Amino acid sequence: SKSIEVQDLNVYYSDFLAVEGVSIDIEPRSVTAFIGPSGCGKSTFLRTLNRMHEVIPGGHVKGRVLIDGDDLYGPGVDPVLVRRHVGMVFQRPNPFPTMSIRENVLAGAKLNDKRMSKSDADGLVEKSLKGANLWNEVKDRLDKPGGGLSGGQQQRLCIARAIAVSPDVLLMDEPCSALDPISTFAIEELISELKNDYTIVIVTHNMQQASRVSDKTAFFNIAGTGKPGRLIEYNDTS
Ligand code: ADP
Ligand code: ADP
């Protein structure tokens, strides 16, 4: 679990400035919620924290993002490696649908350690699924396809896949907005537990959710149509 320090970051899509002048310090082992109106750049900004923004054509940034003091955008830093240390969970659960539950958990971890032994892999699968509060539900069907799980289970599988690579940071982009209330509650509980091991940033539209799961709330806003989003407040969640 590591700190995130953003210094005067501007985020662009080609010439379009989507997010302007964000500076923010995020403590290790905390949950920060990003809140704000649609289009103010929450998702765009979130994607700069693991260099996913650059995957989009024209996507680039100015400024610095330090994880535990190391600049993600420093010279020689490999964005592919960055993405393996900063896990991400998306709005739509996206397990590899035809791949088994077991292989889904291992999909990222195997990229880091291509020669993992069978017993190490088994241990990692169990540990990651337990960490995602999914083990008891799937332990008897690890070889069944990930796509056969319910939406809420699929999202916890994606969280298991993300934590299997031992990331420092977990980014979550509206992880509950495609889920029913009970699955949402399960993910919220899980976030509160994961906070002990990871620095977590969650984008949410839901103020109640922000107050349930987060320690800090970052409010973003846009001054008007065509204007960039800005961070306007960053406070303890009340
Ligand atoms: P939010 O997550 O707060 O709803 P977004 O980060 O999705 O906001 O969008 C911020 C701004 O960037 C919006 O003006 C949006 O239209 C623009 N934008 C988002 N994705 C792209 C893209 N792929 N290309 C160009 N502009 C984009
Ligand atoms: P489908 O049969 O519906 O395409 P798959 O599970 O075969 O589903 O794969 C879904 C997507 O994930 C594909 O784009 C595939 O290239 C990609 N994919 C499959 N296996 C891996 C893997 N081990 N690591 C990364 N990406 C993978």
XYZ file of N, CA, C and O in Angstrom, residues 35-168:
536
model
N -16.087 12.340 -6.601
C -17.494 12.665 -6.800
C -17.576 13.881 -7.722
O -16.689 14.735 -7.682
N -18.644 13.981 -8.516
C -18.834 15.177 -9.328
C -19.770 14.897 -10.477
O -20.068 13.736 -10.767
N -20.235 15.939 -11.146
C -21.194 15.752 -12.233
C -20.590 14.990 -13.396
O -19.374 14.985 -13.592
N -21.448 14.376 -14.167
C -21.037 13.654 -15.354
C -20.239 14.576 -16.279
O -20.614 15.728 -16.485
N -19.118 14.085 -16.776
C -18.320 14.858 -17.723
C -17.254 15.730 -17.090
O -16.514 16.417 -17.795
N -17.142 15.717 -15.760
C -16.153 16.593 -15.117
C -14.760 15.964 -15.092
O -13.812 16.587 -14.634
N -14.649 14.726 -15.575
C -13.316 14.166 -15.756
C -12.868 13.175 -14.689
O -11.687 12.838 -14.614
N -13.812 12.662 -13.915
C -13.436 11.712 -12.850
C -12.759 10.468 -13.416
O -11.709 10.052 -12.951
N -13.410 9.868 -14.428
C -12.844 8.636 -15.012
C -11.542 8.934 -15.737
O -10.587 8.157 -15.655
N -11.536 10.053 -16.456
C -10.320 10.442 -17.174
C -9.163 10.588 -16.191
O -8.070 10.050 -16.402
N -9.410 11.306 -15.095
C -8.354 11.514 -14.107
C -7.936 10.181 -13.471
O -6.737 9.901 -13.314
N -8.927 9.337 -13.148
C -8.608 8.034 -12.549
C -7.640 7.253 -13.445
O -6.686 6.639 -12.966
N -7.900 7.301 -14.745
C -7.062 6.540 -15.690
C -5.645 7.090 -15.818
O -4.779 6.412 -16.372
N -5.411 8.318 -15.321
C -4.021 8.806 -15.330
C -3.213 8.187 -14.201
O -1.998 8.274 -14.201
N -3.892 7.570 -13.227
C -3.183 7.030 -12.065
C -2.581 5.654 -12.348
O -1.870 5.107 -11.511
N -2.907 5.062 -13.498
C -2.169 3.860 -13.912
C -1.761 3.918 -15.395
O -1.477 2.892 -15.992
N -1.737 5.121 -15.921
C -1.313 5.375 -17.310
C -2.201 4.686 -18.337
O -1.774 4.467 -19.482
N -3.424 4.390 -17.957
C -4.392 3.862 -18.933
C -4.865 4.955 -19.880
O -5.322 4.672 -20.978
N -4.800 6.209 -19.426
C -5.277 7.310 -20.280
C -4.516 7.353 -21.605
O -5.085 7.690 -22.647
N -3.248 6.968 -21.542
C -2.436 7.025 -22.772
C -2.783 5.937 -23.777
O -2.319 5.978 -24.917
N -3.578 4.958 -23.362
C -3.995 3.915 -24.297
C -4.986 4.512 -25.309
O -5.117 4.032 -26.429
N -5.680 5.586 -24.893
C -6.656 6.235 -25.762
C -5.909 7.139 -26.749
O -5.032 7.897 -26.347
N -6.230 7.044 -28.052
C -5.529 7.881 -29.038
C -5.618 9.368 -28.651
O -6.692 9.854 -28.326
N -4.493 10.066 -28.648
C -4.476 11.485 -28.273
C -4.364 11.717 -26.779
O -4.183 12.858 -26.333
N -4.492 10.648 -25.992
C -4.470 10.821 -24.534
C -3.072 11.136 -24.029
O -2.155 10.375 -24.256
N -2.924 12.303 -23.384
C -1.630 12.612 -22.768
C -1.829 13.529 -21.570
O -2.920 14.065 -21.370
N -0.779 13.680 -20.760
C -0.876 14.479 -19.528
C 0.309 15.431 -19.435
O 1.342 15.221 -20.076
N 0.125 16.484 -18.615
C 1.253 17.312 -18.156
C 1.189 17.359 -16.644
O 0.107 17.541 -16.082
N 2.333 17.220 -15.993
C 2.350 17.225 -14.526
C 2.923 15.919 -14.025
O 3.485 15.137 -14.805
N 2.814 15.724 -12.717
C 3.457 14.536 -12.143
C 2.487 13.732 -11.301
O 1.602 14.276 -10.645
N 2.669 12.413 -11.330
C 1.933 11.515 -10.446
C 2.972 10.655 -9.749
O 3.681 9.872 -10.399
N 3.112 10.829 -8.431
C 4.117 10.078 -7.679
C 3.428 8.983 -6.877
O 2.473 9.246 -6.154
N 3.919 7.756 -7.042
C 3.447 6.673 -6.186
C 4.605 6.345 -5.264
O 5.679 5.963 -5.728
N 4.381 6.584 -3.970
C 5.450 6.442 -2.982
C 6.707 7.204 -3.413
O 7.823 6.718 -3.225
N 6.514 8.350 -4.020
C 7.640 9.204 -4.396
C 8.193 8.970 -5.788
O 8.986 9.765 -6.278
N 7.795 7.881 -6.444
C 8.313 7.608 -7.793
C 7.341 8.119 -8.842
O 6.148 7.786 -8.806
N 7.851 8.902 -9.792
C 6.989 9.503 -10.815
C 6.581 8.460 -11.861
O 7.428 7.937 -12.584
N 5.270 8.196 -11.913
C 4.729 7.266 -12.919
C 5.082 7.695 -14.328
O 5.128 6.875 -15.235
N 5.225 9.005 -14.523
C 5.469 9.553 -15.862
C 6.935 9.932 -16.065
O 7.272 10.643 -17.000
N 7.788 9.446 -15.161
C 9.218 9.751 -15.277
C 9.841 9.078 -16.490
O 9.263 8.151 -17.062
N 11.047 9.564 -16.889
C 11.720 8.979 -18.052
C 12.018 7.498 -17.815
O 12.415 7.107 -16.726
N 11.782 6.704 -18.829
C 12.131 5.289 -18.744
C 11.104 4.426 -18.033
O 11.271 3.213 -17.952
N 10.035 5.029 -17.497
C 9.032 4.214 -16.806
C 8.152 3.515 -17.845
O 7.654 4.146 -18.780
N 8.001 2.203 -17.689
C 7.235 1.407 -18.650
C 5.764 1.369 -18.224
O 5.439 0.811 -17.169
N 4.870 1.963 -19.042
C 3.455 2.013 -18.651
C 2.836 0.631 -18.441
O 1.939 0.470 -17.617
N 3.351 -0.369 -19.140
C 2.805 -1.721 -18.959
C 3.090 -2.220 -17.544
O 2.239 -2.827 -16.892
N 4.305 -1.932 -17.059
C 4.649 -2.337 -15.686
C 3.848 -1.541 -14.667
O 3.409 -2.079 -13.655
N 3.648 -0.248 -14.945
C 2.833 0.587 -14.052
C 1.464 -0.046 -13.871
O 0.959 -0.195 -12.759
N 0.866 -0.468 -14.979
C -0.495 -1.015 -14.913
C -0.544 -2.312 -14.107
O -1.581 -2.673 -13.580
N 0.576 -3.002 -14.019
C 0.587 -4.218 -13.210
C 0.714 -3.920 -11.725
O 0.475 -4.790 -10.901
N 1.147 -2.702 -11.369
C 1.255 -2.356 -9.946
C 0.070 -1.555 -9.454
O -0.097 -1.352 -8.260
N -0.691 -1.054 -10.390
C -1.865 -0.258 -10.039
C -3.068 -0.942 -10.678
O -3.324 -0.802 -11.874
N -3.784 -1.728 -9.878
C -4.897 -2.521 -10.390
C -6.112 -1.653 -10.668
O -6.277 -0.598 -10.069
N -6.955 -2.114 -11.606
C -8.141 -1.328 -11.938
C -9.351 -2.238 -12.078
O -9.271 -3.329 -12.629
N -10.478 -1.752 -11.568
C -11.760 -2.457 -11.654
C -12.745 -1.509 -12.328
O -12.788 -0.319 -11.984
N -13.510 -2.038 -13.262
C -14.347 -1.185 -14.103
C -15.825 -1.286 -13.724
O -16.242 -2.168 -12.975
N -16.595 -0.399 -14.338
C -18.035 -0.351 -14.086
C -18.701 -1.674 -14.446
O -19.458 -2.235 -13.662
N -18.442 -2.146 -15.680
C -18.990 -3.439 -16.102
C -18.007 -4.524 -15.683
O -16.850 -4.470 -16.095
N -18.451 -5.515 -14.910
C -17.537 -6.616 -14.593
C -17.018 -7.222 -15.904
O -17.810 -7.468 -16.810
N -15.711 -7.386 -16.017
C -15.154 -7.865 -17.287
C -14.218 -9.058 -17.117
O -13.069 -9.009 -17.538
N -14.704 -10.131 -16.477
C -13.884 -11.339 -16.495
C -13.765 -11.842 -17.934
O -14.598 -11.489 -18.767
N -12.730 -12.630 -18.230
C -12.677 -13.299 -19.532
C -13.760 -14.381 -19.472
O -13.635 -15.341 -18.699
N -14.829 -14.231 -20.255
C -16.029 -15.033 -19.986
C -15.865 -16.529 -20.184
O -16.450 -17.311 -19.417
N -15.068 -16.920 -21.153
C -14.943 -18.358 -21.414
C -13.791 -18.989 -20.628
O -13.653 -20.207 -20.594
N -12.993 -18.176 -20.015
C -11.858 -18.671 -19.233
C -12.364 -19.126 -17.864
O -13.326 -18.553 -17.333
N -11.742 -20.131 -17.285
C -12.208 -20.625 -15.982
C -12.003 -19.564 -14.896
O -11.204 -18.632 -15.058
N -12.716 -19.751 -13.792
C -12.578 -18.852 -12.644
C -11.111 -18.821 -12.208
O -10.521 -17.760 -11.999
N -10.529 -20.008 -12.119
C -9.126 -20.121 -11.718
C -8.206 -19.326 -12.654
O -7.376 -18.532 -12.213
N -8.374 -19.531 -13.964
C -7.496 -18.849 -14.929
C -7.751 -17.345 -14.949
O -6.839 -16.558 -15.208
N -8.993 -16.947 -14.683
C -9.269 -15.512 -14.565
C -8.454 -14.884 -13.447
O -7.864 -13.811 -13.622
N -8.428 -15.550 -12.289
C -7.670 -14.999 -11.156
C -6.198 -14.878 -11.525
O -5.525 -13.909 -11.185
N -5.699 -15.866 -12.275
C -4.264 -15.923 -12.581
C -3.864 -15.102 -13.804
O -2.673 -14.945 -14.070
N -4.851 -14.563 -14.545
C -4.553 -13.952 -15.854
C -3.464 -12.885 -15.765
O -2.539 -12.869 -16.579
N -3.566 -11.986 -14.783
C -2.564 -10.927 -14.650
C -1.296 -11.428 -13.979
O -0.185 -11.113 -14.404
N -1.466 -12.239 -12.936
C -0.322 -12.707 -12.150
C 0.636 -13.532 -13.005
O 1.856 -13.464 -12.852
N 0.079 -14.293 -13.942
C 0.937 -15.133 -14.801
C 1.789 -14.297 -15.748
O 2.822 -14.760 -16.211
N 1.314 -13.067 -16.046
C 2.134 -12.185 -16.878
C 3.392 -11.757 -16.113
O 4.448 -11.539 -16.694
N 3.256 -11.623 -14.786
C 4.401 -11.221 -13.962
C 5.335 -12.391 -13.686
O 6.529 -12.214 -13.534
N 4.785 -13.591 -13.560
C 5.574 -14.756 -13.179
C 5.154 -15.917 -14.082
O 4.255 -16.677 -13.760
N 5.851 -16.029 -15.206
C 5.415 -16.978 -16.230
C 5.657 -18.426 -15.826
O 5.074 -19.342 -16.381
N 6.546 -18.643 -14.839
C 6.879 -20.024 -14.483
C 6.349 -20.411 -13.111
O 6.925 -21.255 -12.429
N 5.238 -19.804 -12.712
C 4.643 -20.104 -11.413
C 4.321 -21.608 -11.327
O 3.769 -22.177 -12.266
N 4.671 -22.217 -10.182
C 4.380 -23.653 -10.034
C 2.887 -23.843 -9.802
O 2.178 -22.922 -9.402
N 2.429 -25.073 -10.014
C 1.017 -25.404 -9.813
C 0.606 -25.105 -8.365
O -0.448 -24.531 -8.109
N 1.452 -25.458 -7.402
C 1.053 -25.258 -6.009
C 1.063 -23.772 -5.647
O 0.200 -23.303 -4.898
N 2.015 -23.017 -6.187
C 1.992 -21.563 -5.954
C 0.729 -20.952 -6.559
O 0.095 -20.084 -5.965
N 0.394 -21.426 -7.761
C -0.801 -20.898 -8.424
C -2.053 -21.229 -7.615
O -2.905 -20.364 -7.396
N -2.133 -22.466 -7.127
C -3.298 -22.855 -6.312
C -3.406 -21.963 -5.075
O -4.499 -21.513 -4.714
N -2.266 -21.735 -4.433
C -2.258 -20.898 -3.231
C -2.702 -19.475 -3.536
O -3.470 -18.865 -2.784
N -2.216 -18.965 -4.666
C -2.562 -17.591 -5.045
C -4.049 -17.463 -5.386
O -4.696 -16.470 -5.039
N -4.578 -18.489 -6.050
C -6.003 -18.471 -6.408
C -6.836 -18.443 -5.127
O -7.757 -17.615 -4.989
N -6.492 -19.299 -4.182
C -7.265 -19.349 -2.931
C -7.151 -18.033 -2.161
O -8.153 -17.462 -1.728
N -5.931 -17.540 -2.033
C -5.700 -16.304 -1.275
C -6.438 -15.120 -1.915
O -7.083 -14.318 -1.230
N -6.382 -15.041 -3.249
C -7.001 -13.895 -3.936
C -8.523 -13.975 -3.858
O -9.193 -12.960 -3.659
N -9.062 -15.190 -4.035
C -10.522 -15.339 -3.957
C -11.014 -15.105 -2.525
O -12.079 -14.509 -2.321
N -10.226 -15.530 -1.537
C -10.590 -15.222 -0.150
C -10.540 -13.716 0.077
O -11.433 -13.149 0.706
N -9.497 -13.092 -0.463
C -9.351 -11.638 -0.317
C -10.497 -10.879 -0.947
O -10.818 -9.759 -0.550
N -11.131 -11.469 -1.961
C -12.258 -10.822 -2.643
C -13.608 -11.327 -2.116
O -14.654 -11.072 -2.721
N -13.579 -12.037 -0.995
C -14.811 -12.594 -0.390
C -15.616 -13.447 -1.366
O -16.844 -13.400 -1.395
N -14.905 -14.228 -2.193
C -15.598 -15.048 -3.198
C -15.291 -16.536 -3.034
O -15.985 -17.378 -3.609
N -14.291 -16.859 -2.252
C -13.796 -18.235 -2.174
C -14.905 -19.242 -1.852
O -15.063 -20.245 -2.552
N -15.675 -18.974 -0.801
C -16.678 -19.968 -0.384
C -17.707 -20.240 -1.474
O -18.210 -21.351 -1.582
N -17.984 -19.222 -2.277
C -19.003 -19.389 -3.323
C -18.483 -20.162 -4.537
O -19.279 -20.734 -5.277
N -17.180 -20.168 -4.762
C -16.669 -20.753 -6.010
C -15.666 -21.892 -5.818
O -15.225 -22.485 -6.810
N -15.312 -22.212 -4.581
C -14.201 -23.158 -4.388
C -14.460 -24.524 -5.006
O -13.515 -25.224 -5.359
N -15.733 -24.892 -5.168
C -16.047 -26.186 -5.780
C -16.228 -26.113 -7.290
O -16.594 -27.116 -7.917
N -16.051 -24.946 -7.864
C -16.203 -24.856 -9.322
C -15.178 -23.923 -9.961
O -15.496 -23.102 -10.835
N -13.935 -24.082 -9.525
C -12.873 -23.211 -10.022
C -12.609 -23.403 -11.504
O -12.076 -22.511 -12.168
N -12.990 -24.559 -12.054
C -12.732 -24.807 -13.474
C -13.899 -24.444 -14.375
O -13.846 -24.641 -15.588
N -14.961 -23.892 -13.774
C -16.107 -23.424 -14.572
C -15.812 -22.017 -15.114
O -15.037 -21.270 -14.520
N -16.444 -21.645 -16.236
C -16.137 -20.336 -16.830
C -16.559 -19.145 -15.947
O -17.611 -19.188 -15.292
N -15.722 -18.110 -15.964
C -16.003 -16.902 -15.185
C -17.316 -16.248 -15.596
O -17.995 -15.628 -14.781
N -17.666 -16.403 -16.882
C -18.890 -15.798 -17.383
C -20.167 -16.414 -16.811
O -21.251 -15.850 -16.974
N -20.040 -17.570 -16.123
C -21.212 -18.216 -15.548
C -21.623 -17.660 -14.184
O -22.665 -18.032 -13.654
N -20.817 -16.768 -13.641
C -21.132 -16.215 -12.316
C -22.146 -15.077 -12.434
O -22.323 -14.499 -13.512
N -22.784 -14.749 -11.309
C -23.683 -13.587 -11.287
C -22.858 -12.309 -11.455
O -21.632 -12.331 -11.305
N -23.550 -11.209 -11.730
C -22.850 -9.938 -11.940
C -21.979 -9.543 -10.744
O -20.824 -9.144 -10.905
N -22.550 -9.690 -9.546
C -21.800 -9.317 -8.343
C -20.599 -10.229 -8.121
O -19.527 -9.783 -7.718
N -20.794 -11.533 -8.418
C -19.670 -12.471 -8.293
C -18.601 -12.155 -9.338
O -17.399 -12.224 -9.062
N -19.035 -11.812 -10.559
C -18.070 -11.468 -11.613
C -17.233 -10.259 -11.185
O -16.028 -10.209 -11.436
N -17.892 -9.284 -10.532
C -17.134 -8.105 -10.112
C -16.122 -8.495 -9.031
O -14.978 -8.038 -9.043
N -16.515 -9.379 -8.101
C -15.553 -9.818 -7.079
C -14.438 -10.659 -7.715
O -13.290 -10.630 -7.257
N -14.770 -11.399 -8.790
C -13.726 -12.134 -9.519
C -12.717 -11.147 -10.133
O -11.501 -11.385 -10.102
N -13.232 -10.060 -10.675
C -12.334 -9.042 -11.247
C -11.461 -8.419 -10.163
O -10.289 -8.102 -10.409
N -12.012 -8.255 -8.970
C -11.222 -7.733 -7.853
C -10.164 -8.764 -7.457
O -9.001 -8.420 -7.219
N -10.544 -10.055 -7.451
C -9.561 -11.115 -7.154
C -8.431 -11.099 -8.188
O -7.255 -11.223 -7.842
N -8.794 -10.925 -9.459
C -7.786 -10.860 -10.525
C -6.858 -9.663 -10.308
O -5.649 -9.759 -10.506
N -7.447 -8.538 -9.878
C -6.637 -7.333 -9.654
C -5.691 -7.521 -8.468
O -4.514 -7.146 -8.545
N -6.178 -8.113 -7.365
C -5.303 -8.214 -6.185
C -4.307 -9.368 -6.292
O -3.309 -9.383 -5.584
N -4.549 -10.306 -7.219
C -3.617 -11.433 -7.389
C -2.231 -10.974 -7.828
O -1.256 -11.698 -7.630
N -2.121 -9.795 -8.428
C -0.801 -9.312 -8.842
C -0.122 -8.498 -7.742
O 0.925 -7.907 -7.986
N -0.704 -8.483 -6.522
C -0.151 -7.698 -5.406
C 0.094 -6.241 -5.781
O 1.226 -5.765 -5.690
N -0.952 -5.542 -6.190
C -0.750 -4.138 -6.557
C -0.576 -3.281 -5.308
O -0.844 -3.742 -4.193
N -0.095 -2.067 -5.498
C 0.008 -1.119 -4.393
C -1.277 -0.329 -4.250
O -1.635 0.130 -3.178
